Coordinates of C-alpha atoms in Angstrom, one line a residue:
L294 CA 0.0 0.0 0.0
M295 CA 3.1 2.2 -0.1
L296 CA 5.6 3.0 -2.8
V297 CA 8.7 4.5 -1.1
N298 CA 12.2 5.6 -2.0
D299 CA 14.6 7.8 0.0
K300 CA 12.7 11.0 -0.7
L301 CA 9.0 10.3 -1.3
A302 CA 6.3 7.9 -0.2
V303 CA 3.2 7.5 -2.4
V304 CA 0.6 6.1 0.0
S305 CA -2.7 4.4 -0.8
P306 CA -5.9 6.1 0.1
L307 CA -6.7 2.9 1.9
I308 CA -4.2 3.9 4.6
E309 CA -6.0 5.9 7.4
K310 CA -5.1 9.6 7.5
E311 CA -4.0 9.3 11.2
Y312 CA -1.0 7.2 10.1
L313 CA 0.3 9.6 7.4
K314 CA 2.3 11.8 9.9
T315 CA 3.9 8.7 11.4
I316 CA 4.9 7.4 8.0
E317 CA 6.4 10.8 7.2
D318 CA 8.3 10.9 10.5
V319 CA 9.6 7.4 10.6
L320 CA 10.7 7.2 7.0
D321 CA 11.8 10.9 6.9
V322 CA 10.1 11.4 3.5
E323 CA 7.4 13.5 2.0
V324 CA 4.0 11.6 1.8
V325 CA 1.6 11.9 -1.1
V326 CA -1.7 10.1 -1.0
R327 CA -2.9 8.8 -4.4
T328 CA -3.9 5.9 -6.6
I329 CA -1.9 4.8 -9.6
G330 CA -3.8 3.7 -12.7
G331 CA -7.0 3.8 -10.7
S332 CA -5.6 1.2 -8.2
P333 CA -5.1 1.8 -4.5
L334 CA -2.5 -1.0 -4.5
V335 CA 0.4 1.4 -5.2
G336 CA 3.0 -0.7 -3.6
S337 CA 2.0 -3.8 -5.6
I338 CA 1.7 -2.4 -9.1
A339 CA 4.9 -0.3 -9.1
S340 CA 8.5 -0.6 -7.9
V341 CA 10.8 2.4 -7.2
S342 CA 14.3 3.2 -6.2
N343 CA 16.2 6.5 -6.2
R344 CA 17.2 5.7 -9.8
G345 CA 13.9 4.8 -11.4
L346 CA 10.3 3.8 -11.2
L347 CA 8.6 0.9 -13.0
V348 CA 4.8 1.0 -13.2
Y349 CA 2.2 -1.5 -14.4
P350 CA 1.0 -0.9 -18.0
L351 CA -2.5 0.3 -17.2
V352 CA -1.4 3.9 -16.4
T353 CA -2.0 6.9 -18.7
D354 CA 0.8 9.0 -20.2
E355 CA -0.4 11.8 -17.9
E356 CA 0.0 9.7 -14.8
L357 CA 3.5 8.7 -16.0
E358 CA 4.4 12.3 -16.3
E359 CA 2.9 13.1 -12.8
L360 CA 5.0 10.2 -11.3
R361 CA 8.1 11.4 -13.1
E362 CA 7.7 14.8 -11.6
L363 CA 6.8 13.5 -8.1
F364 CA 9.8 11.1 -7.9
N365 CA 12.1 13.2 -10.1
T366 CA 13.4 10.0 -11.8
T367 CA 13.1 7.8 -14.9
V368 CA 9.6 6.3 -15.2
D369 CA 8.3 3.6 -17.6
V370 CA 5.8 0.8 -17.7
G371 CA 6.6 -2.9 -17.5
T372 CA 5.8 -6.3 -16.2
V373 CA 7.6 -9.2 -14.5
N374 CA 7.2 -13.0 -14.4
R375 CA 5.8 -13.4 -17.9
G376 CA 3.4 -10.5 -17.9
S377 CA 2.4 -10.1 -14.2
I378 CA 1.3 -6.5 -13.5
F379 CA 2.0 -7.0 -9.8
L380 CA 5.6 -5.8 -10.0
S381 CA 6.4 -6.1 -6.3
A382 CA 5.6 -9.8 -6.4
G383 CA 8.5 -10.4 -8.8
L384 CA 10.9 -7.4 -8.4
V385 CA 13.0 -6.1 -5.5
V386 CA 15.2 -3.2 -6.5
N387 CA 17.5 -0.6 -5.0
S388 CA 20.1 1.7 -6.3
K389 CA 22.7 -1.1 -6.5
G390 CA 20.8 -4.0 -8.1
A391 CA 17.7 -5.9 -8.6
I392 CA 16.3 -9.4 -7.9
V393 CA 13.6 -10.7 -10.2
G394 CA 11.2 -13.6 -10.2
Y395 CA 12.1 -16.9 -11.8
E396 CA 9.8 -16.5 -14.7
T397 CA 10.8 -12.9 -15.7
T398 CA 11.6 -12.9 -19.4
G399 CA 14.4 -11.3 -21.3
P400 CA 12.4 -8.3 -22.6
E401 CA 11.1 -7.7 -19.0
L402 CA 14.7 -7.8 -17.7
L403 CA 15.8 -5.4 -20.4
R404 CA 13.1 -2.9 -19.4
I405 CA 14.0 -3.2 -15.7
H406 CA 17.6 -2.6 -16.6
Q407 CA 16.8 0.5 -18.7
V408 CA 14.6 2.0 -16.1
F409 CA 16.8 1.5 -13.0
F410 CA 20.3 1.3 -14.4
G411 CA 20.4 3.2 -17.7
K412 CA 20.3 2.2 -21.3
A413 CA 21.3 -1.4 -22.1

């Protein structure tokens, strides 16, 4: 229900408002409450690091631009594990590397590399 890097937390509207200040204080980040692609499952349908953000393909170009501005990083759409839109179920990423699910395909790996580590 949260999508977090070192600077920002996008938090699902399903999280009660009383917890937002605690999230902000504990993680020492700005907190923004929103959905992504109409889904409140923001932490499941996207993966973020300080170097990039990968989002499931059901987002609009306008949303991609909003997310690019919010996180101030590279943003693109993609999937993992042979087309799964639930990115966090098959991708753990930070600024130093990524771990992907067993069924992640070559094209999916290429997109992950491009978003988080520059052009392949």
